PDB file of C-alpha atoms and ligand atoms in Angstrom:
ATOM      1  CA  UNK B  59     -11.149   6.147  34.332  1.00 56.00           C
ATOM      2  CA  UNK B  60      -8.184   4.270  33.882  1.00 58.00           C
ATOM      3  CA  UNK B  61      -5.907   4.439  37.438  1.00 56.00           C
ATOM      4  CA  UNK B  62      -2.083   4.124  37.096  1.00 53.00           C
ATOM      5  CA  UNK B  63      -0.188   1.631  39.452  1.00 55.00           C
ATOM      6  CA  UNK B  64       2.894   2.725  40.243  1.00 74.00           C
ATOM      7  CA  UNK B  65       1.430   6.153  40.637  1.00 88.00           C
ATOM      8  CA  UNK B  66       3.493   7.836  38.098  1.00 93.00           C
ATOM      9  CA  UNK B  67       5.031  10.909  38.968  1.00 96.00           C
ATOM     10  CA  UNK B  68       4.858  13.882  36.839  1.00 98.00           C
ATOM     11  CA  UNK B  69       6.183  16.879  37.026  1.00 98.00           C
ATOM     12  CA  UNK B  70       4.741  20.054  35.107  1.00 98.00           C
ATOM     13  CA  UNK B  71       7.207  23.690  34.373  1.00 98.00           C
ATOM     14  CA  UNK B  72       5.771  25.681  36.017  1.00 98.00           C
ATOM     15  CA  UNK B  73       7.128  28.605  35.324  1.00 98.00           C
ATOM     16  CA  UNK B  74       4.926  30.915  33.099  1.00 97.00           C
ATOM     17  CA  UNK B  75       1.720  29.612  31.186  1.00 95.00           C
ATOM     18  CA  UNK B  76      -1.317  27.117  31.277  1.00 93.00           C
ATOM     19  CA  UNK B  77       0.379  24.409  34.178  1.00 98.00           C
ATOM     20  CA  UNK B  78      -2.484  24.315  36.333  1.00 98.00           C
ATOM     21  CA  UNK B  79      -4.526  22.835  34.169  1.00 97.00           C
ATOM     22  CA  UNK B  80      -2.244  19.917  33.538  1.00 98.00           C
ATOM     23  CA  UNK B  81      -2.067  19.052  37.064  1.00 98.00           C
ATOM     24  CA  UNK B  82      -5.491  19.433  37.331  1.00 97.00           C
ATOM     25  CA  UNK B  83      -5.996  17.118  34.200  1.00 97.00           C
ATOM     26  CA  UNK B  84      -3.034  14.613  35.699  1.00 97.00           C
ATOM     27  CA  UNK B  85      -4.273  14.651  39.009  1.00 96.00           C
ATOM     28  CA  UNK B  86      -7.928  13.612  38.243  1.00 96.00           C
ATOM     29  CA  UNK B  87      -6.028  10.701  36.633  1.00 96.00           C
ATOM     30  CA  UNK B  88      -4.388   9.683  39.397  1.00 94.00           C
ATOM     31  CA  UNK B  89      -1.279  10.950  38.463  1.00 96.00           C
ATOM     32  CA  UNK B  90       1.189  12.483  41.354  1.00 96.00           C
ATOM     33  CA  UNK B  91       1.919  15.834  39.861  1.00 97.00           C
ATOM     34  CA  UNK B  92       3.749  18.025  40.575  1.00 96.00           C
ATOM     35  CA  UNK B  93       4.393  21.638  40.013  1.00 98.00           C
ATOM     36  CA  UNK B  94       8.031  22.158  38.835  1.00 98.00           C
ATOM     37  CA  UNK B  95      10.189  25.195  39.476  1.00 97.00           C
ATOM     38  CA  UNK B  96      13.338  24.452  40.432  1.00 97.00           C
ATOM     39  CA  UNK B  97      16.239  21.668  39.701  1.00 97.00           C
ATOM     40  CA  UNK B  98      15.592  19.681  42.309  1.00 97.00           C
ATOM     41  CA  UNK B  99      12.207  19.282  41.557  1.00 97.00           C
ATOM     42  CA  UNK B 100      12.729  16.588  38.803  1.00 96.00           C
ATOM     43  CA  UNK B 101      14.711  14.606  41.521  1.00 93.00           C
ATOM     44  CA  UNK B 102      12.359  11.827  41.206  1.00 91.00           C
ATOM     45  CA  UNK B 103      10.293  12.281  37.857  1.00 95.00           C
ATOM     46  CA  UNK B 104       8.776   9.749  36.000  1.00 96.00           C
ATOM     47  CA  UNK B 105       7.986  12.141  32.770  1.00 98.00           C
ATOM     48  CA  UNK B 106       8.195  16.196  31.803  1.00 98.00           C
ATOM     49  CA  UNK B 107       5.032  18.427  30.967  1.00 98.00           C
ATOM     50  CA  UNK B 108       6.253  21.167  29.151  1.00 98.00           C
ATOM     51  CA  UNK B 109       3.175  23.962  28.926  1.00 98.00           C
ATOM     52  CA  UNK B 110       1.557  26.332  26.533  1.00 97.00           C
ATOM     53  CA  UNK B 111       2.429  30.139  27.311  1.00 97.00           C
ATOM     54  CA  UNK B 112       4.764  31.917  26.036  1.00 95.00           C
ATOM     55  CA  UNK B 113       8.392  29.890  24.969  1.00 95.00           C
ATOM     56  CA  UNK B 114      10.534  33.245  24.922  1.00 93.00           C
ATOM     57  CA  UNK B 115       9.449  33.566  28.303  1.00 94.00           C
ATOM     58  CA  UNK B 116       9.827  29.984  29.179  1.00 96.00           C
ATOM     59  CA  UNK B 117      12.850  29.559  27.128  1.00 95.00           C
ATOM     60  CA  UNK B 118      14.429  32.705  29.379  1.00 94.00           C
ATOM     61  CA  UNK B 119      12.961  31.557  32.975  1.00 96.00           C
ATOM     62  CA  UNK B 120      14.318  27.845  32.518  1.00 96.00           C
ATOM     63  CA  UNK B 121      18.417  29.178  32.190  1.00 96.00           C
ATOM     64  CA  UNK B 122      17.564  31.496  35.386  1.00 96.00           C
ATOM     65  CA  UNK B 123      15.862  28.687  37.440  1.00 97.00           C
ATOM     66  CA  UNK B 124      19.157  26.426  35.948  1.00 97.00           C
ATOM     67  CA  UNK B 125      16.556  23.810  34.605  1.00 97.00           C
ATOM     68  CA  UNK B 126      17.592  24.150  31.263  1.00 96.00           C
ATOM     69  CA  UNK B 127      20.943  21.952  31.537  1.00 96.00           C
ATOM     70  CA  UNK B 128      19.035  19.683  33.418  1.00 97.00           C
ATOM     71  CA  UNK B 129      16.003  19.062  31.541  1.00 97.00           C
ATOM     72  CA  UNK B 130      18.705  18.089  28.872  1.00 96.00           C
ATOM     73  CA  UNK B 131      19.253  15.842  30.803  1.00 97.00           C
ATOM     74  CA  UNK B 132      16.366  13.849  31.356  1.00 97.00           C
ATOM     75  CA  UNK B 133      15.939  14.061  27.983  1.00 96.00           C
ATOM     76  CA  UNK B 134      19.335  11.804  26.985  1.00 96.00           C
ATOM     77  CA  UNK B 135      18.218   9.714  29.904  1.00 96.00           C
ATOM     78  CA  UNK B 136      14.821   8.895  28.342  1.00 96.00           C
ATOM     79  CA  UNK B 137      12.409  10.597  30.298  1.00 97.00           C
ATOM     80  CA  UNK B 138       9.516  11.101  28.660  1.00 98.00           C
ATOM     81  CA  UNK B 139       8.730  14.718  28.049  1.00 98.00           C
ATOM     82  CA  UNK B 140       5.817  16.353  26.745  1.00 98.00           C
ATOM     83  CA  UNK B 141       5.290  20.113  25.060  1.00 98.00           C
ATOM     84  CA  UNK B 142       2.332  21.318  24.614  1.00 98.00           C
ATOM     85  CA  UNK B 143       2.182  24.584  21.998  1.00 97.00           C
ATOM     86  CA  UNK B 144       4.702  26.841  23.602  1.00 97.00           C
ATOM     87  CA  UNK B 145       6.577  23.496  24.968  1.00 98.00           C
ATOM     88  CA  UNK B 146       6.852  22.263  21.555  1.00 98.00           C
ATOM     89  CA  UNK B 147       8.708  25.002  20.301  1.00 97.00           C
ATOM     90  CA  UNK B 148      11.177  24.577  23.296  1.00 97.00           C
ATOM     91  CA  UNK B 149      11.037  20.614  22.626  1.00 97.00           C
ATOM     92  CA  UNK B 150      12.144  21.276  18.842  1.00 96.00           C
ATOM     93  CA  UNK B 151      15.653  21.061  17.434  1.00 95.00           C
ATOM     94  CA  UNK B 152      15.375  23.675  14.981  1.00 92.00           C
ATOM     95  CA  UNK B 153      12.281  26.760  14.631  1.00 89.00           C
ATOM     96  CA  UNK B 154      12.478  29.131  11.759  1.00 81.00           C
ATOM     97  CA  UNK B 155      11.675  32.244  13.313  1.00 73.00           C
ATOM     98  CA  UNK B 156      12.767  31.864  16.899  1.00 67.00           C
ATOM     99  CA  UNK B 157      13.691  35.234  18.364  1.00 66.00           C
ATOM    100  CA  UNK B 158      17.681  36.091  18.213  1.00 68.00           C
ATOM    101  CA  UNK B 159      19.215  34.321  21.261  1.00 74.00           C
ATOM    102  CA  UNK B 160      15.891  31.729  22.229  1.00 82.00           C
ATOM    103  CA  UNK B 161      16.666  29.067  24.371  1.00 88.00           C
ATOM    104  CA  UNK B 162      15.457  26.314  23.490  1.00 92.00           C
ATOM    105  CA  UNK B 163      16.262  22.517  24.440  1.00 95.00           C
ATOM    106  CA  UNK B 164      16.530  21.709  21.087  1.00 92.00           C
ATOM    107  CA  UNK B 165      15.709  17.578  20.885  1.00 95.00           C
ATOM    108  CA  UNK B 166      13.716  16.651  19.343  1.00 97.00           C
ATOM    109  CA  UNK B 167      13.795  16.133  15.496  1.00 98.00           C
ATOM    110  CA  UNK B 168      11.215  18.599  14.048  1.00 98.00           C
ATOM    111  CA  UNK B 169      10.945  22.188  12.966  1.00 96.00           C
ATOM    112  CA  UNK B 170       8.196  24.415  13.951  1.00 96.00           C
ATOM    113  CA  UNK B 171       7.006  27.881  12.757  1.00 94.00           C
ATOM    114  CA  UNK B 172       5.800  30.257  16.301  1.00 93.00           C
ATOM    115  CA  UNK B 173       3.075  32.470  15.578  1.00 92.00           C
ATOM    116  CA  UNK B 174       2.453  30.039  12.349  1.00 92.00           C
ATOM    117  CA  UNK B 175      -1.103  30.473  11.582  1.00 92.00           C
ATOM    118  CA  UNK B 176      -1.821  33.929  11.148  1.00 84.00           C
ATOM    119  CA  UNK B 177      -4.008  36.929  12.459  1.00 80.00           C
ATOM    120  CA  UNK B 178      -6.738  34.821  11.204  1.00 78.00           C
ATOM    121  CA  UNK B 179      -6.567  31.663  12.558  1.00 83.00           C
ATOM    122  CA  UNK B 180      -4.229  32.406  15.366  1.00 88.00           C
ATOM    123  CA  UNK B 181      -6.335  30.740  17.483  1.00 93.00           C
ATOM    124  CA  UNK B 182      -9.144  28.306  16.064  1.00 95.00           C
ATOM    125  CA  UNK B 183     -10.890  25.728  17.909  1.00 96.00           C
ATOM    126  CA  UNK B 184     -11.264  22.305  15.317  1.00 97.00           C
ATOM    127  CA  UNK B 185     -11.692  18.645  15.876  1.00 98.00           C
ATOM    128  CA  UNK B 186      -8.874  16.482  14.873  1.00 98.00           C
ATOM    129  CA  UNK B 187      -8.464  13.117  14.130  1.00 98.00           C
ATOM    130  CA  UNK B 188      -6.253  10.908  15.950  1.00 98.00           C
ATOM    131  CA  UNK B 189      -5.760   7.143  15.145  1.00 98.00           C
ATOM    132  CA  UNK B 190      -3.538   6.929  18.414  1.00 98.00           C
ATOM    133  CA  UNK B 191      -6.566   7.902  20.357  1.00 98.00           C
ATOM    134  CA  UNK B 192      -9.334   5.927  19.398  1.00 97.00           C
ATOM    135  CA  UNK B 193     -11.785   6.643  16.682  1.00 97.00           C
ATOM    136  CA  UNK B 194     -13.753   9.660  18.496  1.00 98.00           C
ATOM    137  CA  UNK B 195     -12.463  13.081  17.012  1.00 98.00           C
ATOM    138  CA  UNK B 196     -10.355  15.329  19.648  1.00 98.00           C
ATOM    139  CA  UNK B 197     -11.368  18.872  20.099  1.00 98.00           C
ATOM    140  CA  UNK B 198      -8.222  20.750  20.408  1.00 98.00           C
ATOM    141  CA  UNK B 199      -7.658  24.446  20.960  1.00 97.00           C
ATOM    142  CA  UNK B 200      -5.779  26.166  19.566  1.00 97.00           C
ATOM    143  CA  UNK B 201      -3.857  29.580  21.052  1.00 96.00           C
ATOM    144  CA  UNK B 202      -1.386  31.263  18.671  1.00 95.00           C
ATOM    145  CA  UNK B 203      -0.106  28.304  18.445  1.00 95.00           C
ATOM    146  CA  UNK B 204       2.708  26.814  16.320  1.00 96.00           C
ATOM    147  CA  UNK B 205       3.037  24.501  12.879  1.00 96.00           C
ATOM    148  CA  UNK B 206       5.451  21.126  12.476  1.00 97.00           C
ATOM    149  CA  UNK B 207       6.862  22.000   9.289  1.00 95.00           C
ATOM    150  CA  UNK B 208      10.111  19.215   8.670  1.00 96.00           C
ATOM    151  CA  UNK B 209       9.818  15.895  11.038  1.00 98.00           C
ATOM    152  CA  UNK B 210      13.317  13.939  10.351  1.00 98.00           C
ATOM    153  CA  UNK B 211      12.730   9.926   9.740  1.00 98.00           C
ATOM    154  CA  UNK B 212      12.095   8.609  13.278  1.00 97.00           C
ATOM    155  CA  UNK B 213       8.901  11.128  13.769  1.00 98.00           C
ATOM    156  CA  UNK B 214       5.535   9.802  14.102  1.00 98.00           C
ATOM    157  CA  UNK B 215       3.013  11.884  13.173  1.00 98.00           C
ATOM    158  CA  UNK B 216      -0.182  11.739  15.309  1.00 98.00           C
ATOM    159  CA  UNK B 217      -2.666  14.391  13.885  1.00 98.00           C
ATOM    160  CA  UNK B 218      -2.918  17.069  11.020  1.00 98.00           C
ATOM    161  CA  UNK B 219      -5.265  19.687  10.246  1.00 97.00           C
ATOM    162  CA  UNK B 220      -7.373  18.778   6.730  1.00 96.00           C
ATOM    163  CA  UNK B 221      -4.831  21.017   5.001  1.00 95.00           C
ATOM    164  CA  UNK B 222      -2.279  18.137   6.102  1.00 97.00           C
ATOM    165  CA  UNK B 223      -0.402  21.211   8.134  1.00 97.00           C
ATOM    166  CA  UNK B 224       1.291  18.661  11.234  1.00 98.00           C
ATOM    167  CA  UNK B 225       0.045  19.265  14.360  1.00 98.00           C
ATOM    168  CA  UNK B 226       0.428  16.128  16.868  1.00 98.00           C
ATOM    169  CA  UNK B 227       4.074  14.315  17.117  1.00 98.00           C
ATOM    170  CA  UNK B 228       5.833  11.602  18.561  1.00 98.00           C
ATOM    171  CA  UNK B 229       9.720  10.744  18.805  1.00 98.00           C
ATOM    172  CA  UNK B 230      10.017   7.710  21.534  1.00 97.00           C
ATOM    173  CA  UNK B 231       9.446   9.293  24.884  1.00 97.00           C
ATOM    174  CA  UNK B 232       9.097  12.860  23.557  1.00 98.00           C
ATOM    175  CA  UNK B 233       5.290  14.089  22.797  1.00 98.00           C
ATOM    176  CA  UNK B 234       4.449  17.486  20.841  1.00 98.00           C
ATOM    177  CA  UNK B 235       0.767  18.833  20.492  1.00 98.00           C
ATOM    178  CA  UNK B 236       0.425  22.227  18.779  1.00 98.00           C
ATOM    179  CA  UNK B 237      -2.652  22.927  20.826  1.00 98.00           C
ATOM    180  CA  UNK B 238      -4.255  23.116  24.544  1.00 97.00           C
ATOM    181  CA  UNK B 239      -5.390  18.989  25.054  1.00 98.00           C
ATOM    182  CA  UNK B 240      -5.569  20.320  28.751  1.00 97.00           C
ATOM    183  CA  UNK B 241      -7.574  22.773  28.450  1.00 95.00           C
ATOM    184  CA  UNK B 242     -10.204  20.455  26.403  1.00 90.00           C
ATOM    185  CA  UNK B 243     -11.790  18.231  29.055  1.00 93.00           C
ATOM    186  CA  UNK B 244     -10.896  15.266  26.601  1.00 97.00           C
ATOM    187  CA  UNK B 245      -7.919  13.307  28.782  1.00 98.00           C
ATOM    188  CA  UNK B 246      -6.919  10.793  25.942  1.00 98.00           C
ATOM    189  CA  UNK B 247      -3.688  12.700  24.941  1.00 98.00           C
ATOM    190  CA  UNK B 248      -2.700  13.022  29.179  1.00 98.00           C
ATOM    191  CA  UNK B 249      -3.273   8.878  29.795  1.00 98.00           C
ATOM    192  CA  UNK B 250      -1.777   8.715  26.223  1.00 98.00           C
ATOM    193  CA  UNK B 251       1.432  10.147  27.707  1.00 98.00           C
ATOM    194  CA  UNK B 252       0.861   8.532  30.886  1.00 97.00           C
ATOM    195  CA  UNK B 253       1.130   5.405  29.452  1.00 97.00           C
ATOM    196  CA  UNK B 254       4.756   6.519  27.370  1.00 97.00           C
ATOM    197  CA  UNK B 255       5.224   7.209  30.757  1.00 97.00           C
ATOM    198  CA  UNK B 256       4.414   3.670  32.131  1.00 94.00           C
ATOM    199  CA  UNK B 257       6.410   1.868  29.333  1.00 93.00           C
ATOM    200  CA  UNK B 258       9.556   2.927  29.895  1.00 88.00           C
ATOM    201  CA  UNK B 259       9.343   4.296  34.042  1.00 66.00           C
ATOM    202  CA  UNK B 260      12.417   2.392  35.490  1.00 56.00           C
TER     203      UNK B 260
HETATM  204  N1  LIG L1553       2.996  32.323  20.634  1.00 63.11           N
HETATM  205  C1  LIG L1553       3.709  31.004  21.825  1.00 63.11           C
HETATM  206  C2  LIG L1553       4.527  31.404  21.665  1.00 63.11           C
HETATM  207  O1  LIG L1553       4.948  31.651  21.043  1.00 63.11           O
HETATM  208  C3  LIG L1553       3.206  29.677  21.884  1.00 63.11           C
HETATM  209  C4  LIG L1553       1.382  30.152  22.619  1.00 63.11           C
HETATM  210  C5  LIG L1553       1.298  28.996  23.649  1.00 63.11           C
HETATM  211  O2  LIG L1553       1.901  28.285  23.812  1.00 63.11           O
HETATM  212  N2  LIG L1553      -0.451  29.298  23.613  1.00 63.11           N
HETATM  213  O3  LIG L1553       6.017  30.536  22.002  1.00 63.11           O
END
């Protein structure tokens, strides 16, 4: 297994949702993973994960805990941030169906649609081809996930479903997945994020 040296410090936003699985997976990879609940928890952090959950709830709590502005500042400073599912919605510059007043970090040049898979396919699993992770398919769990329906010129599409729906994107140090790699047992997406963190670590 790849080990990272010096150990990257990854803050996982722990206000609501699926943060523990991310922390466990990062620790298994040798990263120093910490739960982030207050602005001071972001002081010495090399990368940040915004987990899945409910983007409306996480957004409101981000404001209540004074994390919203700090996170936006970290993004401006170039700190790598990975949003999974609800986290991807929070990163997006635009959503076509955000709830009125839903707070977003509005940083990645993409437009997403919340809960876009409809009731039949709200939650499903599928094997994705993700060339950036190598040849073996990545088994992806979608849990009421969003779809990315527009990407800006600087955005790299990392994975699509067979019908072309965009489900993984990268824009420089920002990474977004519409599914939940932290529940798959496959650590390659976490390793990919740690490599992004290593590449910009100051
Ligand atoms: N449906 C949720 C939202 O809109 C996202 C679901 C998830 O993160 N698994 O925020």
